[in-house]
Amino acid sequence: MNQSPIGVFDSGVGGLSVLRHIREELPHESLLYVADSAHAPYGAKSPEQIQARALSLAEFLLGQRAKALVIACNTATAAAAGQLRARFGLPIIGMEPAIKPAAAATKSGVVGVLATGGTLKSARFAALLENYGQGVRVETQICHGLVECVERGELTAPATRNLLWRYIEPLMNEGADTLVLGCTHYPFLRPLIEELTDGRATLIDTGAAVARQLRRRIEEHGLAAAGPAGGACFWTSGDVTQGQYVMGMLCKEATAVEPLPPL
Ligand code: DGL
């Protein structure tokens, strides 16, 4: 079992921003990655639609002998983590916007959260605010269209820049000095966000923390792999040529992307 792979999935290529931290944290593990790009963005879908996709992707990864799952998507975690954990007995690590570290980091007392509508409207996010958002002002921003920019590999295009600024400027005007990147696609826009905010905001995402949590969980379960460096396999439900281009650009391990079988 220990040499079995770890399954990682996202609505698309965004979860590769988590996979790179997993690779650093767990160099011996074999990794499986599914980009559900044919169904991205998840942000505008109903929780039921996201649950159905998450269930199919989890079953596919279990069929590939995954010993643990990482839901490398804030939106899918909000909609489906509870259901997947109730159904499957293996370690399942999800992710959520980093409200707690952001509340600790802000000096102005104003935190901006960039995320999808699915995440920001979820009960999980309301609970996060309740638990960790006390004593600071949390301004949220649904970022329609940003996931699509990253899916197209347009990380620095003028249209991406304009869209980002439209979302960030109001938060900066509100006094936010800390921005939470609450969607796994957004860390790929970090250089552009840093340029646009001109060093006036601390950017926080949870990729590294999720990788550390994954390591703790597989060690607790006695599932850690040993031996040589692990490999990785990649699938996309979207166009394979486009997937190969973008995933190869975002992740140097993604040298071969396979079509995801119909689920
Ligand atoms: N990467 C997903 C997340 O973390 C994007 C969701 C979407 O496809 O809208 O929320």
PDB file of C-alpha atoms and ligand atoms in Angstrom:
ATOM      1  CA  MET A   1       0.000   0.000   0.000  1.00  0.00           C
ATOM      2  CA  ASN A   2       2.833   2.425   0.859  1.00  0.00           C
ATOM      3  CA  GLN A   3       4.073   2.474  -2.720  1.00  0.00           C
ATOM      4  CA  SER A   4       0.555   3.273  -3.979  1.00  0.00           C
ATOM      5  CA  PRO A   5       0.086   6.781  -5.370  1.00  0.00           C
ATOM      6  CA  ILE A   6      -1.589   9.870  -3.940  1.00  0.00           C
ATOM      7  CA  GLY A   7      -4.514  11.149  -6.011  1.00  0.00           C
ATOM      8  CA  VAL A   8      -4.943  14.887  -6.537  1.00  0.00           C
ATOM      9  CA  PHE A   9      -7.780  16.580  -8.413  1.00  0.00           C
ATOM     10  CA  ASP A  10      -9.110  20.009  -9.262  1.00  0.00           C
ATOM     11  CA  SER A  11     -11.691  21.551 -11.585  1.00  0.00           C
ATOM     12  CA  GLY A  12      -8.752  22.135 -13.915  1.00  0.00           C
ATOM     13  CA  VAL A  13      -5.080  23.038 -13.874  1.00  0.00           C
ATOM     14  CA  GLY A  14      -5.211  25.108 -10.650  1.00  0.00           C
ATOM     15  CA  GLY A  15      -4.421  22.196  -8.374  1.00  0.00           C
ATOM     16  CA  LEU A  16      -0.975  22.017  -9.946  1.00  0.00           C
ATOM     17  CA  SER A  17      -0.164  24.955  -7.650  1.00  0.00           C
ATOM     18  CA  VAL A  18      -0.727  22.492  -4.787  1.00  0.00           C
ATOM     19  CA  LEU A  19       0.966  19.556  -6.503  1.00  0.00           C
ATOM     20  CA  ARG A  20       4.260  21.455  -6.682  1.00  0.00           C
ATOM     21  CA  HIS A  21       4.238  21.813  -2.874  1.00  0.00           C
ATOM     22  CA  ILE A  22       3.299  18.144  -2.479  1.00  0.00           C
ATOM     23  CA  ARG A  23       6.236  17.184  -4.675  1.00  0.00           C
ATOM     24  CA  GLU A  24       8.625  19.267  -2.520  1.00  0.00           C
ATOM     25  CA  GLU A  25       7.225  17.919   0.736  1.00  0.00           C
ATOM     26  CA  LEU A  26       6.958  14.283  -0.371  1.00  0.00           C
ATOM     27  CA  PRO A  27       9.636  13.552  -2.996  1.00  0.00           C
ATOM     28  CA  HIS A  28       9.247   9.757  -2.728  1.00  0.00           C
ATOM     29  CA  GLU A  29       5.533   9.666  -3.400  1.00  0.00           C
ATOM     30  CA  SER A  30       3.984   8.752  -6.745  1.00  0.00           C
ATOM     31  CA  LEU A  31       1.354  11.308  -7.689  1.00  0.00           C
ATOM     32  CA  LEU A  32      -1.766  11.167  -9.855  1.00  0.00           C
ATOM     33  CA  TYR A  33      -3.332  14.406 -11.051  1.00  0.00           C
ATOM     34  CA  VAL A  34      -6.706  14.906 -12.721  1.00  0.00           C
ATOM     35  CA  ALA A  35      -7.651  18.244 -14.249  1.00  0.00           C
ATOM     36  CA  ASP A  36     -11.420  18.303 -14.804  1.00  0.00           C
ATOM     37  CA  SER A  37     -10.963  21.086 -17.335  1.00  0.00           C
ATOM     38  CA  ALA A  38     -13.987  20.061 -19.441  1.00  0.00           C
ATOM     39  CA  HIS A  39     -16.130  21.034 -16.442  1.00  0.00           C
ATOM     40  CA  ALA A  40     -14.226  24.126 -15.252  1.00  0.00           C
ATOM     41  CA  PRO A  41     -15.080  26.480 -13.784  1.00  0.00           C
ATOM     42  CA  TYR A  42     -16.736  24.767 -10.822  1.00  0.00           C
ATOM     43  CA  GLY A  43     -17.319  28.165  -9.208  1.00  0.00           C
ATOM     44  CA  ALA A  44     -20.622  28.793 -10.969  1.00  0.00           C
ATOM     45  CA  LYS A  45     -21.957  25.216 -10.618  1.00  0.00           C
ATOM     46  CA  SER A  46     -24.403  24.016  -7.981  1.00  0.00           C
ATOM     47  CA  PRO A  47     -23.059  22.076  -4.980  1.00  0.00           C
ATOM     48  CA  GLU A  48     -24.890  18.991  -6.325  1.00  0.00           C
ATOM     49  CA  GLN A  49     -23.160  19.220  -9.713  1.00  0.00           C
ATOM     50  CA  ILE A  50     -19.758  19.621  -8.029  1.00  0.00           C
ATOM     51  CA  GLN A  51     -20.458  16.701  -5.684  1.00  0.00           C
ATOM     52  CA  ALA A  52     -21.275  14.475  -8.658  1.00  0.00           C
ATOM     53  CA  ARG A  53     -18.029  15.374 -10.427  1.00  0.00           C
ATOM     54  CA  ALA A  54     -15.950  15.050  -7.245  1.00  0.00           C
ATOM     55  CA  LEU A  55     -17.411  11.593  -6.625  1.00  0.00           C
ATOM     56  CA  SER A  56     -16.605  10.436 -10.174  1.00  0.00           C
ATOM     57  CA  LEU A  57     -13.046  11.806  -9.992  1.00  0.00           C
ATOM     58  CA  ALA A  58     -12.460  10.231  -6.582  1.00  0.00           C
ATOM     59  CA  GLU A  59     -13.707   6.870  -7.880  1.00  0.00           C
ATOM     60  CA  PHE A  60     -11.405   7.137 -10.890  1.00  0.00           C
ATOM     61  CA  LEU A  61      -8.399   7.846  -8.635  1.00  0.00           C
ATOM     62  CA  LEU A  62      -9.337   5.009  -6.290  1.00  0.00           C
ATOM     63  CA  GLY A  63      -9.474   2.769  -9.368  1.00  0.00           C
ATOM     64  CA  GLN A  64      -5.857   3.826  -9.961  1.00  0.00           C
ATOM     65  CA  ARG A  65      -5.050   2.511  -6.434  1.00  0.00           C
ATOM     66  CA  ALA A  66      -4.786   5.927  -4.725  1.00  0.00           C
ATOM     67  CA  LYS A  67      -3.986   5.558  -1.006  1.00  0.00           C
ATOM     68  CA  ALA A  68      -4.957   9.167  -0.178  1.00  0.00           C
ATOM     69  CA  LEU A  69      -6.815  11.983  -1.940  1.00  0.00           C
ATOM     70  CA  VAL A  70      -6.146  15.700  -2.094  1.00  0.00           C
ATOM     71  CA  ILE A  71      -9.047  17.873  -3.183  1.00  0.00           C
ATOM     72  CA  ALA A  72      -6.806  20.593  -4.623  1.00  0.00           C
ATOM     73  CA  CYS A  73      -9.756  22.913  -5.099  1.00  0.00           C
ATOM     74  CA  ASN A  74     -11.368  25.232  -2.565  1.00  0.00           C
ATOM     75  CA  THR A  75     -14.718  25.120  -4.377  1.00  0.00           C
ATOM     76  CA  ALA A  76     -14.873  21.311  -4.527  1.00  0.00           C
ATOM     77  CA  THR A  77     -13.773  21.055  -0.892  1.00  0.00           C
ATOM     78  CA  ALA A  78     -16.603  23.369   0.159  1.00  0.00           C
ATOM     79  CA  ALA A  79     -19.168  21.373  -1.811  1.00  0.00           C
ATOM     80  CA  ALA A  80     -17.998  17.785  -1.561  1.00  0.00           C
ATOM     81  CA  ALA A  81     -15.329  17.084   1.098  1.00  0.00           C
ATOM     82  CA  GLY A  82     -17.875  15.981   3.717  1.00  0.00           C
ATOM     83  CA  GLN A  83     -19.579  13.614   1.296  1.00  0.00           C
ATOM     84  CA  LEU A  84     -16.311  12.087   0.059  1.00  0.00           C
ATOM     85  CA  ARG A  85     -15.053  11.574   3.621  1.00  0.00           C
ATOM     86  CA  ALA A  86     -18.322   9.904   4.616  1.00  0.00           C
ATOM     87  CA  ARG A  87     -18.079   7.557   1.649  1.00  0.00           C
ATOM     88  CA  PHE A  88     -14.404   6.615   1.414  1.00  0.00           C
ATOM     89  CA  GLY A  89     -12.205   5.366   4.234  1.00  0.00           C
ATOM     90  CA  LEU A  90      -8.874   6.760   3.042  1.00  0.00           C
ATOM     91  CA  PRO A  91      -7.210  10.034   4.125  1.00  0.00           C
ATOM     92  CA  ILE A  92      -8.836  12.945   2.237  1.00  0.00           C
ATOM     93  CA  ILE A  93      -7.206  16.349   2.485  1.00  0.00           C
ATOM     94  CA  GLY A  94      -9.178  19.382   1.354  1.00  0.00           C
ATOM     95  CA  MET A  95      -8.407  23.059   1.226  1.00  0.00           C
ATOM     96  CA  GLU A  96     -10.015  26.287   2.303  1.00  0.00           C
ATOM     97  CA  PRO A  97      -9.147  29.990   2.137  1.00  0.00           C
ATOM     98  CA  ALA A  98      -6.425  30.956   4.619  1.00  0.00           C
ATOM     99  CA  ILE A  99      -8.496  33.236   6.852  1.00  0.00           C
ATOM    100  CA  LYS A 100      -6.661  32.331  10.056  1.00  0.00           C
ATOM    101  CA  PRO A 101      -3.110  33.172   8.854  1.00  0.00           C
ATOM    102  CA  ALA A 102      -4.426  36.259   7.061  1.00  0.00           C
ATOM    103  CA  ALA A 103      -6.112  37.531  10.239  1.00  0.00           C
ATOM    104  CA  ALA A 104      -2.803  37.021  12.067  1.00  0.00           C
ATOM    105  CA  ALA A 105      -0.810  38.786   9.325  1.00  0.00           C
ATOM    106  CA  THR A 106      -2.855  41.917   8.662  1.00  0.00           C
ATOM    107  CA  LYS A 107      -1.644  45.176  10.185  1.00  0.00           C
ATOM    108  CA  SER A 108      -4.372  47.350   8.709  1.00  0.00           C
ATOM    109  CA  GLY A 109      -7.071  45.027  10.098  1.00  0.00           C
ATOM    110  CA  VAL A 110      -8.534  44.524   6.618  1.00  0.00           C
ATOM    111  CA  VAL A 111      -8.194  41.222   4.766  1.00  0.00           C
ATOM    112  CA  GLY A 112      -9.279  40.715   1.162  1.00  0.00           C
ATOM    113  CA  VAL A 113     -10.339  37.261  -0.034  1.00  0.00           C
ATOM    114  CA  LEU A 114     -10.276  36.379  -3.727  1.00  0.00           C
ATOM    115  CA  ALA A 115     -12.220  33.185  -4.481  1.00  0.00           C
ATOM    116  CA  THR A 116     -15.049  31.668  -6.481  1.00  0.00           C
ATOM    117  CA  GLY A 117     -18.743  32.210  -5.747  1.00  0.00           C
ATOM    118  CA  GLY A 118     -19.035  28.537  -4.774  1.00  0.00           C
ATOM    119  CA  THR A 119     -16.417  28.964  -2.066  1.00  0.00           C
ATOM    120  CA  LEU A 120     -17.542  32.343  -0.754  1.00  0.00           C
ATOM    121  CA  LYS A 121     -21.221  31.377  -0.566  1.00  0.00           C
ATOM    122  CA  SER A 122     -20.547  28.056   1.193  1.00  0.00           C
ATOM    123  CA  ALA A 123     -21.420  27.144   4.769  1.00  0.00           C
ATOM    124  CA  ARG A 124     -17.773  26.123   5.249  1.00  0.00           C
ATOM    125  CA  PHE A 125     -16.605  29.636   4.435  1.00  0.00           C
ATOM    126  CA  ALA A 126     -19.198  31.155   6.794  1.00  0.00           C
ATOM    127  CA  ALA A 127     -17.853  28.864   9.543  1.00  0.00           C
ATOM    128  CA  LEU A 128     -14.263  29.909   8.762  1.00  0.00           C
ATOM    129  CA  LEU A 129     -15.214  33.578   9.136  1.00  0.00           C
ATOM    130  CA  GLU A 130     -17.040  32.851  12.360  1.00  0.00           C
ATOM    131  CA  ASN A 131     -14.076  30.952  13.812  1.00  0.00           C
ATOM    132  CA  TYR A 132     -11.108  32.955  12.573  1.00  0.00           C
ATOM    133  CA  GLY A 133     -12.348  36.241  11.113  1.00  0.00           C
ATOM    134  CA  GLN A 134     -13.249  37.910  14.420  1.00  0.00           C
ATOM    135  CA  GLY A 135     -11.442  41.164  15.147  1.00  0.00           C
ATOM    136  CA  VAL A 136     -10.587  41.882  11.494  1.00  0.00           C
ATOM    137  CA  ARG A 137     -12.652  43.110   8.566  1.00  0.00           C
ATOM    138  CA  VAL A 138     -12.870  40.517   5.804  1.00  0.00           C
ATOM    139  CA  GLU A 139     -13.782  41.828   2.355  1.00  0.00           C
ATOM    140  CA  THR A 140     -14.612  39.135  -0.186  1.00  0.00           C
ATOM    141  CA  GLN A 141     -14.412  39.268  -3.956  1.00  0.00           C
ATOM    142  CA  ILE A 142     -15.822  36.687  -6.383  1.00  0.00           C
ATOM    143  CA  CYS A 143     -13.408  36.624  -9.328  1.00  0.00           C
ATOM    144  CA  HIS A 144     -15.481  35.600 -12.364  1.00  0.00           C
ATOM    145  CA  GLY A 145     -13.318  34.741 -15.347  1.00  0.00           C
ATOM    146  CA  LEU A 146      -9.933  34.381 -13.617  1.00  0.00           C
ATOM    147  CA  VAL A 147     -10.023  30.565 -13.576  1.00  0.00           C
ATOM    148  CA  GLU A 148     -10.637  30.652 -17.329  1.00  0.00           C
ATOM    149  CA  CYS A 149      -7.586  32.931 -17.855  1.00  0.00           C
ATOM    150  CA  VAL A 150      -5.383  30.395 -16.065  1.00  0.00           C
ATOM    151  CA  GLU A 151      -6.996  27.477 -17.924  1.00  0.00           C
ATOM    152  CA  ARG A 152      -5.982  29.203 -21.173  1.00  0.00           C
ATOM    153  CA  GLY A 153      -2.454  29.712 -19.829  1.00  0.00           C
ATOM    154  CA  GLU A 154      -2.857  33.500 -20.048  1.00  0.00           C
ATOM    155  CA  LEU A 155      -0.970  34.430 -16.893  1.00  0.00           C
ATOM    156  CA  THR A 156       0.272  37.853 -17.941  1.00  0.00           C
ATOM    157  CA  ALA A 157      -2.044  38.822 -20.833  1.00  0.00           C
ATOM    158  CA  PRO A 158      -3.461  42.368 -20.823  1.00  0.00           C
ATOM    159  CA  ALA A 159      -7.011  40.985 -20.417  1.00  0.00           C
ATOM    160  CA  THR A 160      -5.940  38.981 -17.340  1.00  0.00           C
ATOM    161  CA  ARG A 161      -4.219  42.029 -15.887  1.00  0.00           C
ATOM    162  CA  ASN A 162      -7.309  44.210 -16.419  1.00  0.00           C
ATOM    163  CA  LEU A 163      -9.634  41.649 -14.898  1.00  0.00           C
ATOM    164  CA  LEU A 164      -7.363  41.136 -11.874  1.00  0.00           C
ATOM    165  CA  TRP A 165      -7.061  44.840 -11.250  1.00  0.00           C
ATOM    166  CA  ARG A 166     -10.839  45.209 -11.415  1.00  0.00           C
ATOM    167  CA  TYR A 167     -11.050  42.715  -8.523  1.00  0.00           C
ATOM    168  CA  ILE A 168      -8.062  43.848  -6.480  1.00  0.00           C
ATOM    169  CA  GLU A 169      -8.397  47.619  -6.676  1.00  0.00           C
ATOM    170  CA  PRO A 170     -11.609  47.837  -4.573  1.00  0.00           C
ATOM    171  CA  LEU A 171     -10.017  45.648  -1.893  1.00  0.00           C
ATOM    172  CA  MET A 172      -6.924  47.855  -1.794  1.00  0.00           C
ATOM    173  CA  ASN A 173      -9.155  50.933  -1.632  1.00  0.00           C
ATOM    174  CA  GLU A 174     -10.878  49.384   1.393  1.00  0.00           C
ATOM    175  CA  GLY A 175      -7.477  49.246   3.103  1.00  0.00           C
ATOM    176  CA  ALA A 176      -6.673  45.555   2.654  1.00  0.00           C
ATOM    177  CA  ASP A 177      -2.980  44.863   3.240  1.00  0.00           C
ATOM    178  CA  THR A 178      -3.383  41.067   3.088  1.00  0.00           C
ATOM    179  CA  LEU A 179      -4.949  39.159   0.208  1.00  0.00           C
ATOM    180  CA  VAL A 180      -6.009  35.539   0.484  1.00  0.00           C
ATOM    181  CA  LEU A 181      -5.697  33.592  -2.763  1.00  0.00           C
ATOM    182  CA  GLY A 182      -8.729  31.409  -2.065  1.00  0.00           C
ATOM    183  CA  CYS A 183      -8.689  29.418  -5.290  1.00  0.00           C
ATOM    184  CA  THR A 184      -5.890  27.113  -6.369  1.00  0.00           C
ATOM    185  CA  HIS A 185      -5.712  28.686  -9.827  1.00  0.00           C
ATOM    186  CA  TYR A 186      -4.737  32.082  -8.403  1.00  0.00           C
ATOM    187  CA  PRO A 187      -1.191  31.293  -7.123  1.00  0.00           C
ATOM    188  CA  PHE A 188      -0.234  31.087 -10.809  1.00  0.00           C
ATOM    189  CA  LEU A 189      -1.207  34.776 -11.015  1.00  0.00           C
ATOM    190  CA  ARG A 190       0.956  35.692  -8.020  1.00  0.00           C
ATOM    191  CA  PRO A 191       3.663  37.519 -10.045  1.00  0.00           C
ATOM    192  CA  LEU A 192       0.988  39.646 -11.725  1.00  0.00           C
ATOM    193  CA  ILE A 193      -0.803  40.322  -8.410  1.00  0.00           C
ATOM    194  CA  GLU A 194       2.515  41.314  -6.800  1.00  0.00           C
ATOM    195  CA  GLU A 195       3.187  43.704  -9.640  1.00  0.00           C
ATOM    196  CA  LEU A 196      -0.311  45.197  -9.505  1.00  0.00           C
ATOM    197  CA  THR A 197      -0.238  45.665  -5.728  1.00  0.00           C
ATOM    198  CA  ASP A 198       3.303  47.010  -5.877  1.00  0.00           C
ATOM    199  CA  GLY A 199       4.368  45.256  -2.656  1.00  0.00           C
ATOM    200  CA  ARG A 200       1.515  46.829  -0.663  1.00  0.00           C
ATOM    201  CA  ALA A 201      -0.182  43.515   0.094  1.00  0.00           C
ATOM    202  CA  THR A 202       0.889  40.221   1.635  1.00  0.00           C
ATOM    203  CA  LEU A 203      -0.419  37.339  -0.482  1.00  0.00           C
ATOM    204  CA  ILE A 204      -1.413  34.135   1.289  1.00  0.00           C
ATOM    205  CA  ASP A 205      -2.300  30.743  -0.145  1.00  0.00           C
ATOM    206  CA  THR A 206      -2.493  27.344   1.480  1.00  0.00           C
ATOM    207  CA  GLY A 207      -0.609  25.059  -0.948  1.00  0.00           C
ATOM    208  CA  ALA A 208       2.386  24.539   1.347  1.00  0.00           C
ATOM    209  CA  ALA A 209       0.217  24.031   4.448  1.00  0.00           C
ATOM    210  CA  VAL A 210      -1.910  21.458   2.620  1.00  0.00           C
ATOM    211  CA  ALA A 211       1.216  19.554   1.546  1.00  0.00           C
ATOM    212  CA  ARG A 212       2.445  19.497   5.170  1.00  0.00           C
ATOM    213  CA  GLN A 213      -0.982  18.315   6.349  1.00  0.00           C
ATOM    214  CA  LEU A 214      -0.921  15.562   3.712  1.00  0.00           C
ATOM    215  CA  ARG A 215       2.494  14.409   4.931  1.00  0.00           C
ATOM    216  CA  ARG A 216       1.260  14.289   8.554  1.00  0.00           C
ATOM    217  CA  ARG A 217      -1.840  12.319   7.566  1.00  0.00           C
ATOM    218  CA  ILE A 218      -0.043   9.689   5.510  1.00  0.00           C
ATOM    219  CA  GLU A 219       2.613   9.303   8.226  1.00  0.00           C
ATOM    220  CA  GLU A 220      -0.097   8.889  10.878  1.00  0.00           C
ATOM    221  CA  HIS A 221      -1.648   6.145   8.757  1.00  0.00           C
ATOM    222  CA  GLY A 222       1.734   4.484   8.169  1.00  0.00           C
ATOM    223  CA  LEU A 223       1.344   5.066   4.438  1.00  0.00           C
ATOM    224  CA  ALA A 224       4.516   7.030   3.576  1.00  0.00           C
ATOM    225  CA  ALA A 225       6.463   5.731   0.573  1.00  0.00           C
ATOM    226  CA  ALA A 226      10.189   5.077   0.734  1.00  0.00           C
ATOM    227  CA  GLY A 227      12.810   4.528  -1.934  1.00  0.00           C
ATOM    228  CA  PRO A 228      13.543   6.434  -5.114  1.00  0.00           C
ATOM    229  CA  ALA A 229      11.874   9.648  -6.269  1.00  0.00           C
ATOM    230  CA  GLY A 230       8.208   9.107  -7.126  1.00  0.00           C
ATOM    231  CA  GLY A 231       6.765   9.627 -10.600  1.00  0.00           C
ATOM    232  CA  ALA A 232       3.578  11.367 -11.660  1.00  0.00           C
ATOM    233  CA  CYS A 233       0.694  10.746 -14.096  1.00  0.00           C
ATOM    234  CA  PHE A 234      -1.590  13.440 -15.452  1.00  0.00           C
ATOM    235  CA  TRP A 235      -5.067  13.310 -16.999  1.00  0.00           C
ATOM    236  CA  THR A 236      -7.417  15.965 -18.322  1.00  0.00           C
ATOM    237  CA  SER A 237     -11.114  15.744 -19.144  1.00  0.00           C
ATOM    238  CA  GLY A 238     -10.650  18.683 -21.504  1.00  0.00           C
ATOM    239  CA  ASP A 239      -8.817  19.065 -24.798  1.00  0.00           C
ATOM    240  CA  VAL A 240      -5.597  17.073 -24.497  1.00  0.00           C
ATOM    241  CA  THR A 241      -3.476  19.324 -26.724  1.00  0.00           C
ATOM    242  CA  GLN A 242      -4.501  22.391 -24.742  1.00  0.00           C
ATOM    243  CA  GLY A 243      -4.078  20.465 -21.463  1.00  0.00           C
ATOM    244  CA  GLN A 244      -0.597  19.367 -22.449  1.00  0.00           C
ATOM    245  CA  TYR A 245       0.367  22.935 -23.358  1.00  0.00           C
ATOM    246  CA  VAL A 246      -0.933  24.569 -20.183  1.00  0.00           C
ATOM    247  CA  MET A 247      -0.088  21.800 -17.714  1.00  0.00           C
ATOM    248  CA  GLY A 248       3.415  21.514 -19.155  1.00  0.00           C
ATOM    249  CA  MET A 249       3.796  25.271 -18.719  1.00  0.00           C
ATOM    250  CA  LEU A 250       2.601  25.231 -15.097  1.00  0.00           C
ATOM    251  CA  CYS A 251       4.316  22.042 -13.933  1.00  0.00           C
ATOM    252  CA  LYS A 252       7.602  20.673 -15.202  1.00  0.00           C
ATOM    253  CA  GLU A 253       6.605  17.128 -14.236  1.00  0.00           C
ATOM    254  CA  ALA A 254       3.596  17.218 -16.577  1.00  0.00           C
ATOM    255  CA  THR A 255       5.414  16.038 -19.671  1.00  0.00           C
ATOM    256  CA  ALA A 256       2.658  13.609 -20.738  1.00  0.00           C
ATOM    257  CA  VAL A 257      -1.045  14.339 -20.261  1.00  0.00           C
ATOM    258  CA  GLU A 258      -3.559  11.574 -20.978  1.00  0.00           C
ATOM    259  CA  PRO A 259      -7.250  11.966 -21.834  1.00  0.00           C
ATOM    260  CA  LEU A 260      -9.435  11.159 -18.825  1.00  0.00           C
ATOM    261  CA  PRO A 261     -11.730   8.243 -19.737  1.00  0.00           C
ATOM    262  CA  PRO A 262     -15.447   9.200 -19.735  1.00  0.00           C
ATOM    263  CA  LEU A 263     -16.718   8.971 -16.141  1.00  0.00           C
TER     264      LEU A 263
HETATM  265  N1  DGL B   1      -9.216  25.758  -8.365  1.00  0.00           N
HETATM  266  C1  DGL B   1     -10.605  25.902  -7.980  1.00  0.00           C
HETATM  267  C2  DGL B   1     -10.658  26.412  -6.548  1.00  0.00           C
HETATM  268  O1  DGL B   1      -9.693  26.300  -5.798  1.00  0.00           O
HETATM  269  C3  DGL B   1     -11.303  26.694  -9.015  1.00  0.00           C
HETATM  270  C4  DGL B   1     -12.770  26.478  -9.010  1.00  0.00           C
HETATM  271  C5  DGL B   1     -13.430  26.730 -10.314  1.00  0.00           C
HETATM  272  O2  DGL B   1     -13.221  25.942 -11.229  1.00  0.00           O
HETATM  273  O3  DGL B   1     -14.217  27.679 -10.387  1.00  0.00           O
HETATM  274  O4  DGL B   1     -11.662  26.918  -6.105  1.00  0.00           O
END
